[in-house]
Short mmCIF file of C-alpha atoms in Angstrom, two decimals:
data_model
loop_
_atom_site.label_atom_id
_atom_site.label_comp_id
_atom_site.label_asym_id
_atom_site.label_seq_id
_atom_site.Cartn_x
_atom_site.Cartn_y
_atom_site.Cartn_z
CA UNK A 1 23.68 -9.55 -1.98
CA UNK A 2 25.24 -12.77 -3.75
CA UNK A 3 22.11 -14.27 -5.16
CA UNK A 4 18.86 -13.72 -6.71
CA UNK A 5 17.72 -15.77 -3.41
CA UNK A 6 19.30 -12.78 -1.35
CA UNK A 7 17.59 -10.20 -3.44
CA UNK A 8 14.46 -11.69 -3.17
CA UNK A 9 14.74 -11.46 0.55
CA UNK A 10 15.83 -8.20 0.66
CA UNK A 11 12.51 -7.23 -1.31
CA UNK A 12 10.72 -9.09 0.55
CA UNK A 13 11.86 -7.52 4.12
CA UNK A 14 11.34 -4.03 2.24
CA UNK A 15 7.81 -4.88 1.20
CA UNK A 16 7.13 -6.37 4.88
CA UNK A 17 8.13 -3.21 5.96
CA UNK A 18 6.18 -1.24 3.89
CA UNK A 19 2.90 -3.10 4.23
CA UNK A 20 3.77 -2.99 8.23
CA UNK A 21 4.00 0.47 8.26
CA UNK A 22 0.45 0.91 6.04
CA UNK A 23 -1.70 -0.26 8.68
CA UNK A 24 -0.87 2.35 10.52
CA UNK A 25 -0.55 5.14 7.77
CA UNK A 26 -4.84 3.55 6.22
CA UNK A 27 -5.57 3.32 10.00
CA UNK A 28 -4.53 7.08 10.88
CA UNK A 29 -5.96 8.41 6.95
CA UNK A 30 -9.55 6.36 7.86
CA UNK A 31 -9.60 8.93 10.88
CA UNK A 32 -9.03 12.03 9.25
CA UNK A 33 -10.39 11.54 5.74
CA UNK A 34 -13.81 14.20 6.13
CA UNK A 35 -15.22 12.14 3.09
CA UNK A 36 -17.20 8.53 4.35
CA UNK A 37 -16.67 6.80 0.93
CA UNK A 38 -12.56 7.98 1.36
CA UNK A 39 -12.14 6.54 5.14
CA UNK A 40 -14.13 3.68 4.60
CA UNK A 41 -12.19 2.63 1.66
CA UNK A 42 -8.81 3.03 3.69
CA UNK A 43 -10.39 1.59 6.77
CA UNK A 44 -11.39 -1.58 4.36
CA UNK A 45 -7.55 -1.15 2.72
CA UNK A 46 -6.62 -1.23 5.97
CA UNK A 47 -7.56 -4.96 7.38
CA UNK A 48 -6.78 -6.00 3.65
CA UNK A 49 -3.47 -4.56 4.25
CA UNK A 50 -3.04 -7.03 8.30
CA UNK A 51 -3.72 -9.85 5.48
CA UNK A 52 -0.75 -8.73 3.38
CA UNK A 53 1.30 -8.76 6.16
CA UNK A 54 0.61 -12.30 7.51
CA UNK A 55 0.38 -13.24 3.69
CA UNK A 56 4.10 -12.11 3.86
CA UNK A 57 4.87 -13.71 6.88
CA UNK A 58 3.71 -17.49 5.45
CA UNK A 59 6.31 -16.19 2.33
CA UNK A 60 9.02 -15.92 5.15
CA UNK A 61 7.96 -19.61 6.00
CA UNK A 62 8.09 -20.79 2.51
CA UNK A 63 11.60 -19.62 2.12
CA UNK A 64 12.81 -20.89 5.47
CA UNK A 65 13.53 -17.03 6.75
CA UNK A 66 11.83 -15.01 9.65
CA UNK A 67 9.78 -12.04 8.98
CA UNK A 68 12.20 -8.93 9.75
CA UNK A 69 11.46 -5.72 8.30
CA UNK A 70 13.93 -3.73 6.06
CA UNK A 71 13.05 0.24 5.78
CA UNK A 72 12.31 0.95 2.24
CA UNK A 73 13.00 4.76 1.61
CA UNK A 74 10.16 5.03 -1.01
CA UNK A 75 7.52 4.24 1.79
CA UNK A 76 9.15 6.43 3.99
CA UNK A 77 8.96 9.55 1.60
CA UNK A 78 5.26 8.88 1.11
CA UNK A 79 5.15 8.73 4.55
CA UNK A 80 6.84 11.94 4.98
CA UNK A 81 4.64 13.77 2.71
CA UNK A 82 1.40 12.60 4.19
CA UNK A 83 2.78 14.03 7.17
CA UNK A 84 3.91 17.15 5.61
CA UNK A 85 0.72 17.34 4.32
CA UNK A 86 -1.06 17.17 7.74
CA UNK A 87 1.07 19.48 8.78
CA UNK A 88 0.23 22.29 6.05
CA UNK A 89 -3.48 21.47 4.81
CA UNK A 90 -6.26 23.28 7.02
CA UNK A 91 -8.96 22.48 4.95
CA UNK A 92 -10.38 18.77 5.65
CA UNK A 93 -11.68 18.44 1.48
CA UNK A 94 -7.80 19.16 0.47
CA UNK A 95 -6.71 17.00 2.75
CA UNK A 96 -8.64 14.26 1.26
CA UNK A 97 -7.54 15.09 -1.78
CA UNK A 98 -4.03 14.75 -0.85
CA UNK A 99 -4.96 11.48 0.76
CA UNK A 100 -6.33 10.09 -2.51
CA UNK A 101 -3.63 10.91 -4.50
CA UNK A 102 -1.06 9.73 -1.90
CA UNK A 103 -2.87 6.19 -1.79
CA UNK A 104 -2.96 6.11 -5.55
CA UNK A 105 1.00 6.57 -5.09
CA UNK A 106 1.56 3.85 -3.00
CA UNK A 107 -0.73 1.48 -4.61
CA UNK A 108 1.54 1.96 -7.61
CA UNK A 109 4.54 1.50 -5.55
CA UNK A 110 2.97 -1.65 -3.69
CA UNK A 111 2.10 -3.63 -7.24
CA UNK A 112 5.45 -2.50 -8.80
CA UNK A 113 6.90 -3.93 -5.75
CA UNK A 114 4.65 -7.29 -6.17
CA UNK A 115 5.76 -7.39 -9.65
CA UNK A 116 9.20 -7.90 -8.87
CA UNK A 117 8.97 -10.29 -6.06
CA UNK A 118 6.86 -12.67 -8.74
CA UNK A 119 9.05 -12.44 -11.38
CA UNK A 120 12.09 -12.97 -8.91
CA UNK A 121 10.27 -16.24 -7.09
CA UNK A 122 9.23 -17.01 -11.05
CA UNK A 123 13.17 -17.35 -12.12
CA UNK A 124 13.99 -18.95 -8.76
CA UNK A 125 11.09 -21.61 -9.22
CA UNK A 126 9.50 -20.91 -6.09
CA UNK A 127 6.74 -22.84 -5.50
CA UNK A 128 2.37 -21.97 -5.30
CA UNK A 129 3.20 -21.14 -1.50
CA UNK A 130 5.60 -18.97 -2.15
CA UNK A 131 3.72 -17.28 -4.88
CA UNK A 132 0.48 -17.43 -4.37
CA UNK A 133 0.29 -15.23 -1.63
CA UNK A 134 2.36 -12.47 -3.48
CA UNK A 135 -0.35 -12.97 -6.09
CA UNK A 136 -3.42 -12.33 -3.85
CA UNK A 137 -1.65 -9.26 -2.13
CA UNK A 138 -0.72 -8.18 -5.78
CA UNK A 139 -4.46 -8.84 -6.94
CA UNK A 140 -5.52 -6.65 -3.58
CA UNK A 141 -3.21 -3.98 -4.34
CA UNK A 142 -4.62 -3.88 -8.24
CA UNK A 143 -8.38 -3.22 -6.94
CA UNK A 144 -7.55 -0.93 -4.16
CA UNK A 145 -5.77 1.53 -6.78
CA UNK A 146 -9.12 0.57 -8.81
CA UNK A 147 -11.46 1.60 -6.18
CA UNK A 148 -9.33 5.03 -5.56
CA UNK A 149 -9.15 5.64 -9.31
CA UNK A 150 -12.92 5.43 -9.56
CA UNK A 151 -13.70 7.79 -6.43
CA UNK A 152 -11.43 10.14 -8.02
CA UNK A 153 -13.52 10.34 -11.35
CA UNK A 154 -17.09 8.90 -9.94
CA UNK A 155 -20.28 11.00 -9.98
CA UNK A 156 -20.70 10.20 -6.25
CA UNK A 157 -17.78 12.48 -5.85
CA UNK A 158 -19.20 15.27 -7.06
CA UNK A 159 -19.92 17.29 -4.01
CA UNK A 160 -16.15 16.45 -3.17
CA UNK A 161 -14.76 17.61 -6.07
CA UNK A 162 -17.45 21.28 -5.91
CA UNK A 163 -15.59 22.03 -2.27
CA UNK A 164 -12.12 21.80 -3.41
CA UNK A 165 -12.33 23.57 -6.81
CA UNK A 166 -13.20 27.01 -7.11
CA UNK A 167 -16.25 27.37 -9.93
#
């Protein structure tokens, strides 16, 4: 990379990557989650997340490049572990859990990566087409992690929360 230009791009191919490979992670976490408010929120996450992508894709436009994805090894490791935890976790209400917390994980990782990419296409004076679809994605990514945090702590939870501790 010579340029901020060329670092932009490479975030941006990482972050098209990433959101590529969430539909698939939300669409295969809506199946399995046992608890409806859980798969319905990554089901919702999920077509949200399609948006993102073709968000992404009219960023690609904006900055005369095509959409090509570059693997991001963050992503990958959350992947990993969701898989690991598949792999491992018998019981469907610890499974959930381990969804929730994964999703709250890559939330964070999604806005940080948001974050960047804005203040990047900020100091390269990139135009409202350029950034405000990184905004609305960003904005998406803030009240998905809201939504999770609140099912995590929410009274409507409670049931959840009784089969997974032990009183």
């Amino acid at each position: 990379m010579n340029s901020l230009e060329d670092m932009f791009e490479h975030k941006l191919r990482q972050l098209y990557y990433a959101e590529t490979q969430l539909v698939d992670e939300l669409d295969h976490m809506a199946r399995r989650a046992e608890n409806d408010k859980l798969s319905d929120g990554f089901a919702d996450h999920r077509e949200e997340t399609r948006e993102h992508v073709s968000r992404l894709e009219s960023v690609f436009d904006e900055i005369g490049s095509t959409p090509a994805p570059t693997e991001d090894a963050v992503i990958d490791g959350i992947k990993r572990e969701r898989e690991s935890m598949d792999d491992s976790i018998d019981d469907p209400g610890m499974r959930d859990m381990a969804y929730m917390t994964g999703g709250k994980m890559t939330e964070r990782v999604e806005m940080t990566s948001y974050e960047g990419l804005l203040l990047m296409a900020d100091r390269l004076d990139y135009d409202d087409a350029v950034t405000d679809p990184l905004e609305a994605n960003h904005e998406e990514e803030k009240s998905a992690y809201r939504e999770l945090d609140a099912m995590a702590t929410g009274s409507e939870m409670k049931s959840f929360w009784e089969k997974i501790v032990p009183s």
